[in-house]
mmCIF file with all atom_site columns, C-alpha atoms in Angstrom:
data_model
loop_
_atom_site.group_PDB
_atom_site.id
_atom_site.type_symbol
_atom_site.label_atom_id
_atom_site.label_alt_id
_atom_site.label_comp_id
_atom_site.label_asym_id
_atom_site.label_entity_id
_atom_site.label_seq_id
_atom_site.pdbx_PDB_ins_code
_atom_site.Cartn_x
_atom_site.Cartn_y
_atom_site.Cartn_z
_atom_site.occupancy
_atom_site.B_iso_or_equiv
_atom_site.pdbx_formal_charge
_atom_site.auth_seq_id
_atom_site.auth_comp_id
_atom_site.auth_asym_id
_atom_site.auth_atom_id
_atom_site.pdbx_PDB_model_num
ATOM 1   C CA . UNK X 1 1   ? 99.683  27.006 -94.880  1.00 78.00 ? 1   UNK X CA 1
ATOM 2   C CA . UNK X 1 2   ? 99.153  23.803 -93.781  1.00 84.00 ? 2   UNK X CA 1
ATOM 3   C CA . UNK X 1 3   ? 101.687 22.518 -91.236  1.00 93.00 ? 3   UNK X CA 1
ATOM 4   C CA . UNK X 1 4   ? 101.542 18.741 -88.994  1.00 95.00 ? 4   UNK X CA 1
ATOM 5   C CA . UNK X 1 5   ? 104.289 18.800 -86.388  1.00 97.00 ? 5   UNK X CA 1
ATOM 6   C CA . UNK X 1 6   ? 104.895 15.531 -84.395  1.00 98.00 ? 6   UNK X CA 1
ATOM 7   C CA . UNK X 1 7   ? 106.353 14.782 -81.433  1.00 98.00 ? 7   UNK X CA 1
ATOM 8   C CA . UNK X 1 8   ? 106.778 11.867 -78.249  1.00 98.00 ? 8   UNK X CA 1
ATOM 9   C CA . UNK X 1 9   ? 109.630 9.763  -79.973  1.00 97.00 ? 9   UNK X CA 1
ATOM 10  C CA . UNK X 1 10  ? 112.321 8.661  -78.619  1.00 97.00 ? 10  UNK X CA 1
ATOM 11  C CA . UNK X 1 11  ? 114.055 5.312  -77.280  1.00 97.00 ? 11  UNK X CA 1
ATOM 12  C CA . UNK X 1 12  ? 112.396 3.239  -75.066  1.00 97.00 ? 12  UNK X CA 1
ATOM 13  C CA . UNK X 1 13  ? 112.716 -0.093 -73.800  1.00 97.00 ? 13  UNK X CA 1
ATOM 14  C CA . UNK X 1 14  ? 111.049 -3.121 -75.797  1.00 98.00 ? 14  UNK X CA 1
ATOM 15  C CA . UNK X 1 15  ? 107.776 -3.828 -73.922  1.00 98.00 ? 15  UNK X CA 1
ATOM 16  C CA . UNK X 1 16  ? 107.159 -0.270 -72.610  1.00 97.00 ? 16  UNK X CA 1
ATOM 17  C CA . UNK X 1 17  ? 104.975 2.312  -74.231  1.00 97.00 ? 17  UNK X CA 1
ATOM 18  C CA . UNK X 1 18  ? 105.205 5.812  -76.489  1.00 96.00 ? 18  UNK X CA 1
ATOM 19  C CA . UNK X 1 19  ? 102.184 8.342  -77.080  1.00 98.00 ? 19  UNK X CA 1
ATOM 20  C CA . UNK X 1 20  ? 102.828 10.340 -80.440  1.00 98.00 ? 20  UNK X CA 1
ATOM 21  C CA . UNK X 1 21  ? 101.413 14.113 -80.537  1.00 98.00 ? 21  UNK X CA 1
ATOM 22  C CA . UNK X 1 22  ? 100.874 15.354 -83.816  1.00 97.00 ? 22  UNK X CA 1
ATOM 23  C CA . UNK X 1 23  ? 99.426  19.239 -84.024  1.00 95.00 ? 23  UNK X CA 1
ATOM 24  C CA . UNK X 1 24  ? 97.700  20.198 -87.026  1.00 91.00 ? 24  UNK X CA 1
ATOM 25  C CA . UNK X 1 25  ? 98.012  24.297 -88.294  1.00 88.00 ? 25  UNK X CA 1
ATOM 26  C CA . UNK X 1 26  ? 96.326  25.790 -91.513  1.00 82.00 ? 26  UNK X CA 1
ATOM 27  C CA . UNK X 1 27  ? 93.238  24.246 -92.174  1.00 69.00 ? 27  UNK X CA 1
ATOM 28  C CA . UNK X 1 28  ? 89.658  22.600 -89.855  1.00 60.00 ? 28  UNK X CA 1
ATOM 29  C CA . UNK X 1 29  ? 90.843  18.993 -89.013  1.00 54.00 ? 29  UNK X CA 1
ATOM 30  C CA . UNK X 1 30  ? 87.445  18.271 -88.885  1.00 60.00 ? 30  UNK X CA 1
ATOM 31  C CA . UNK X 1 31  ? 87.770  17.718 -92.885  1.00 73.00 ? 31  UNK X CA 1
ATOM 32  C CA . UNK X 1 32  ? 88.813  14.049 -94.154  1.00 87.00 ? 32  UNK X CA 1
ATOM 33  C CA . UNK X 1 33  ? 91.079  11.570 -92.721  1.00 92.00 ? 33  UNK X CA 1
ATOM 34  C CA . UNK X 1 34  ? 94.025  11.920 -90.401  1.00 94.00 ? 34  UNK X CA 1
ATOM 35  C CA . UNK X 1 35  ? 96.353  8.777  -90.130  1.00 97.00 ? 35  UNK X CA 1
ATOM 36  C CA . UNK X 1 36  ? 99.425  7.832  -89.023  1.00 98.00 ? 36  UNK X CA 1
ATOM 37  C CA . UNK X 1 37  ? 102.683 6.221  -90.987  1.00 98.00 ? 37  UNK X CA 1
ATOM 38  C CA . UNK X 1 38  ? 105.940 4.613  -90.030  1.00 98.00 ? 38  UNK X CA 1
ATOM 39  C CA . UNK X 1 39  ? 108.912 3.985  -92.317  1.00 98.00 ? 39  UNK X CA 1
ATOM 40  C CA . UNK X 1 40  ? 112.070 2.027  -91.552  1.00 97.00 ? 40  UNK X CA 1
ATOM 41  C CA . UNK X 1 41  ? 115.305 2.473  -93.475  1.00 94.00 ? 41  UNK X CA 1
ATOM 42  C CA . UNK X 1 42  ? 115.460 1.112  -96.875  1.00 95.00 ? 42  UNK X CA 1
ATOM 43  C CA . UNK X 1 43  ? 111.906 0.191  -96.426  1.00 96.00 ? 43  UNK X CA 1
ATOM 44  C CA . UNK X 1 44  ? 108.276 1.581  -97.992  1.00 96.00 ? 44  UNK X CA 1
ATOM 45  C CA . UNK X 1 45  ? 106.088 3.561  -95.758  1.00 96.00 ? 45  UNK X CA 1
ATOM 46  C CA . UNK X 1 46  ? 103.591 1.700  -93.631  1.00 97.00 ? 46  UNK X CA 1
ATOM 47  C CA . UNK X 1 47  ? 100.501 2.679  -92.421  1.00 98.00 ? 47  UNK X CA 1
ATOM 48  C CA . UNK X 1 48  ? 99.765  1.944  -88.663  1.00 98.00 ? 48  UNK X CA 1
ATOM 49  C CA . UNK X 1 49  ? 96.465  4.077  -88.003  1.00 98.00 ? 49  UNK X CA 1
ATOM 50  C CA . UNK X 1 50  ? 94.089  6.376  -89.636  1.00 97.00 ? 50  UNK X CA 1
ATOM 51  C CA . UNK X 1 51  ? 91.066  8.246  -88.119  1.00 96.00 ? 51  UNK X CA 1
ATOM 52  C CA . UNK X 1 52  ? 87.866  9.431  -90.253  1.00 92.00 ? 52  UNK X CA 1
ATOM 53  C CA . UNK X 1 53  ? 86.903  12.830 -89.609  1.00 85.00 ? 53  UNK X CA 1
ATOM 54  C CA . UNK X 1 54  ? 84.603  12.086 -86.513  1.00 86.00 ? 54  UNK X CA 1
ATOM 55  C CA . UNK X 1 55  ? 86.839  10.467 -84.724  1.00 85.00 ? 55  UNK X CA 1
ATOM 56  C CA . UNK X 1 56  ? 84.736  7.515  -84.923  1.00 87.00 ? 56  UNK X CA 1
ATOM 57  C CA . UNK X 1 57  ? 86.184  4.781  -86.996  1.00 92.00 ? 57  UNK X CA 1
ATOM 58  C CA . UNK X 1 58  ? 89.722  3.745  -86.602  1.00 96.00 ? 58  UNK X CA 1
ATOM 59  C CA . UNK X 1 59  ? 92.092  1.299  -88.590  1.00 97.00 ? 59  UNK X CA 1
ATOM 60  C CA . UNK X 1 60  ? 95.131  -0.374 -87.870  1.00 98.00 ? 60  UNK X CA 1
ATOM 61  C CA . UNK X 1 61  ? 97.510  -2.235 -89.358  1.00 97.00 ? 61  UNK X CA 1
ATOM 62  C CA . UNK X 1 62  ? 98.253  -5.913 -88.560  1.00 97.00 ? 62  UNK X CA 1
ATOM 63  C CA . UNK X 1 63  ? 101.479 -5.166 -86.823  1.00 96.00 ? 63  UNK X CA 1
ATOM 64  C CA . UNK X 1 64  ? 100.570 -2.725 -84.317  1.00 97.00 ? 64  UNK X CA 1
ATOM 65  C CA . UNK X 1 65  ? 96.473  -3.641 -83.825  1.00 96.00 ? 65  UNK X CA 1
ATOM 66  C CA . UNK X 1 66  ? 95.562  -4.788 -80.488  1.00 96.00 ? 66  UNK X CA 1
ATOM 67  C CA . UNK X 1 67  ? 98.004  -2.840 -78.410  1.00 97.00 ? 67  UNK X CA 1
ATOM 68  C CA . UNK X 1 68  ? 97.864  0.643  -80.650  1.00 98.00 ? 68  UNK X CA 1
ATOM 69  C CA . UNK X 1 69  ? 94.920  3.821  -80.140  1.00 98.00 ? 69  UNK X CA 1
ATOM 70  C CA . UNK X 1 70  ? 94.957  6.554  -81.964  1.00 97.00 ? 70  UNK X CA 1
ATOM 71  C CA . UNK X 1 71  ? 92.602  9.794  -81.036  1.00 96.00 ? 71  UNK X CA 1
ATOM 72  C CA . UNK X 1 72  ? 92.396  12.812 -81.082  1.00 93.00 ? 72  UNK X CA 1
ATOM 73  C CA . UNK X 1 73  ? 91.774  15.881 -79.756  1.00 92.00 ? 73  UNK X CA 1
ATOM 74  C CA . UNK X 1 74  ? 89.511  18.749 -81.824  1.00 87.00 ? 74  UNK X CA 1
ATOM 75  C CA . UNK X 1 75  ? 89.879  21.073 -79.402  1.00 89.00 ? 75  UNK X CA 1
ATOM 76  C CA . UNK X 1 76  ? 94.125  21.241 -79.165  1.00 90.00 ? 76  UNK X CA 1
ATOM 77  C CA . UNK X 1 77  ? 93.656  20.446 -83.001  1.00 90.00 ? 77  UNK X CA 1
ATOM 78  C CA . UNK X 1 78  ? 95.819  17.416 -82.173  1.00 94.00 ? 78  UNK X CA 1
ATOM 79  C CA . UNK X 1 79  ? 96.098  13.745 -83.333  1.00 95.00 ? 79  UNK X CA 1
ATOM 80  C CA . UNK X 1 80  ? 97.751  11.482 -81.085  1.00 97.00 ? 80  UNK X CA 1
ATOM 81  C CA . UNK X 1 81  ? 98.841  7.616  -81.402  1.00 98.00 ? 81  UNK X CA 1
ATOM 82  C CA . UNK X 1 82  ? 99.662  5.299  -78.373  1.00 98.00 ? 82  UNK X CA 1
ATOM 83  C CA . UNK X 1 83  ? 101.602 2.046  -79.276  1.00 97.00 ? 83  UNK X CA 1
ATOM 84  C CA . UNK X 1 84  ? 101.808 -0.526 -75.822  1.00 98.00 ? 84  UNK X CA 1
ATOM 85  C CA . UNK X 1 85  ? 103.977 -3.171 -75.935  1.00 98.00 ? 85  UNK X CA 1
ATOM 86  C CA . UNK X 1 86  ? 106.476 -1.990 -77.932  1.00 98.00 ? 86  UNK X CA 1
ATOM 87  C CA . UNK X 1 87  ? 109.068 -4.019 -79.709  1.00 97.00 ? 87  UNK X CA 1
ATOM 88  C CA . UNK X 1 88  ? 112.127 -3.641 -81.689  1.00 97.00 ? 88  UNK X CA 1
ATOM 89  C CA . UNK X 1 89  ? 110.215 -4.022 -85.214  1.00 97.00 ? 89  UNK X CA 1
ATOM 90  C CA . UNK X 1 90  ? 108.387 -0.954 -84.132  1.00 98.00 ? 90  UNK X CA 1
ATOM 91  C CA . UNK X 1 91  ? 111.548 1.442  -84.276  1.00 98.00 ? 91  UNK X CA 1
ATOM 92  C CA . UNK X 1 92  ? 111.033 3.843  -87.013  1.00 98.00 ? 92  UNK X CA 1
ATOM 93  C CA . UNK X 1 93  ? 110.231 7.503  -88.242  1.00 98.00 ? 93  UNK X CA 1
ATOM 94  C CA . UNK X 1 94  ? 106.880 7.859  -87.449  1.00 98.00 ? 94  UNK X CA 1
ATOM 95  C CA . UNK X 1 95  ? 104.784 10.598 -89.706  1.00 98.00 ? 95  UNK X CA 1
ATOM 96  C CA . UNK X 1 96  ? 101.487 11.894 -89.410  1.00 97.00 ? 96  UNK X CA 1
ATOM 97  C CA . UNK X 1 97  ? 99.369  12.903 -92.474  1.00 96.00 ? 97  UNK X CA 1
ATOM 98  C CA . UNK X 1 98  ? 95.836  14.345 -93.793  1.00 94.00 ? 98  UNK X CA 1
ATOM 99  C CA . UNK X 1 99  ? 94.267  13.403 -96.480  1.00 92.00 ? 99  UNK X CA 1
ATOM 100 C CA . UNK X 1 100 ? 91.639  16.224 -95.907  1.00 86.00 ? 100 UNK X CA 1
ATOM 101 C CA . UNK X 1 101 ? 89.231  15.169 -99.235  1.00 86.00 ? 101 UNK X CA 1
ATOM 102 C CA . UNK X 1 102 ? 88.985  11.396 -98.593  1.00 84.00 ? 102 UNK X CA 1
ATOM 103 C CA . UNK X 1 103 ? 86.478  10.116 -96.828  1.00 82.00 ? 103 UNK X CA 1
ATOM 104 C CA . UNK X 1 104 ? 87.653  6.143  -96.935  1.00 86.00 ? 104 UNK X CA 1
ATOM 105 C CA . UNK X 1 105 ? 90.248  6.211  -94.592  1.00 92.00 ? 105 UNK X CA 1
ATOM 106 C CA . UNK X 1 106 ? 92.497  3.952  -95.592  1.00 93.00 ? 106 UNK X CA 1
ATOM 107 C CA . UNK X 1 107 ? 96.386  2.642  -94.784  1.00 96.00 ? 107 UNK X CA 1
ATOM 108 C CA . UNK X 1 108 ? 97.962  3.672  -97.918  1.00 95.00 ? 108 UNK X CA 1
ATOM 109 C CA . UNK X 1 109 ? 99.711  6.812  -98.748  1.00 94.00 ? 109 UNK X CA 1
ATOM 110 C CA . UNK X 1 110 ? 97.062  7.703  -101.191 1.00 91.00 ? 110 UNK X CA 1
ATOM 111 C CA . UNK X 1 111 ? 95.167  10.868 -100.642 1.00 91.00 ? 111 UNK X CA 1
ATOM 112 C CA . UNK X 1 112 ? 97.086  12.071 -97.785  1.00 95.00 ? 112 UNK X CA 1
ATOM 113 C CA . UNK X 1 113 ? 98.174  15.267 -99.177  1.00 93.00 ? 113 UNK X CA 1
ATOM 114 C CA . UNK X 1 114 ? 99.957  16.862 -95.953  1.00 94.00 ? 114 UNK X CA 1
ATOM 115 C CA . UNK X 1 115 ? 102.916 15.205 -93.810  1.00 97.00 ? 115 UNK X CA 1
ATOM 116 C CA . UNK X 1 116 ? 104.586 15.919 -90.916  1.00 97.00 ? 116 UNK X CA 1
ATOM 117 C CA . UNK X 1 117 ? 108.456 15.682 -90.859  1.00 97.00 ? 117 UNK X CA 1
ATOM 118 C CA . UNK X 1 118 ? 108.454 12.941 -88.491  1.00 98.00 ? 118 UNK X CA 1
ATOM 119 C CA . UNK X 1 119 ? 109.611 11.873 -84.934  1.00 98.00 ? 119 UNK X CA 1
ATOM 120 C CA . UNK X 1 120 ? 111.832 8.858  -84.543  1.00 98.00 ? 120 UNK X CA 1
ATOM 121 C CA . UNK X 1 121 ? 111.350 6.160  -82.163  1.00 98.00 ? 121 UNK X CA 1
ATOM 122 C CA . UNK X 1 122 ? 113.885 3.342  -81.467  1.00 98.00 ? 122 UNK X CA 1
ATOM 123 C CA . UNK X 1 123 ? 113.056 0.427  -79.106  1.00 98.00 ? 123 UNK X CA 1
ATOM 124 C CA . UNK X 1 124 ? 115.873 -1.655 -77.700  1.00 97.00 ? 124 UNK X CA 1
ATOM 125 C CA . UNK X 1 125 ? 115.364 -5.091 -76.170  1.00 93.00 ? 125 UNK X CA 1
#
């Protein structure tokens, strides 16, 4: 069974910096896409970063590129996303997903087939 668990949220300060963990169970990693999502109450999920299967190519979205990395690490099976400079806008439940038969790796929910459950992050100013 196929199981992403994610982990590092939390409340910071606006300005200061979080590194998401997201461990991946079940199935080779090394298949498809891996990205990352956020969603804010009452809002549609957004997609802040996805990875192609090398580890090669990344994507952002507009509101966190330039001060977000994500990465992983095929060895601990685990996907990981660092946002700097953190502001209030960027509190939400962030998810982590595969979309393990895509190979466009894009910032929409479609073809990510697996989620996580989530870890929340709240910045203050």
């Amino acid at each position: 069974q196929v199981q992403l668990a994610e982990s590092g949220g939390g409340s910071v300060q606006a300005g200061g910096s979080l590194r998401l963990s997201c461990v991946v169970s079940g199935y080779s990693r090394s298949r498809g896409c891996m990205g990352w999502f956020r969603q804010q109450s009452g809002k549609k999920r957004e997609g802040v970063a996805a990875l192609d299967s090398n580890g090669v190519t990344a994507r952002y979205g507009a509101s966190v590129e330039g001060r977000s990395t994500i990465s992983k690490d095929s060895i601990r099976n685990t996907l990981y996303l660092e946002i700097d400079s953190l502001k209030p806008d960027d509190s939400a439940m962030y998810y982590c997903a595969s979309a393990p038969d895509s190979w466009t790796c894009g910032l929409t929910t479609d073809g990510y087939k697996f989620w996580g459950q989530g870890t929340q992050v709240t910045v203050s100013s």
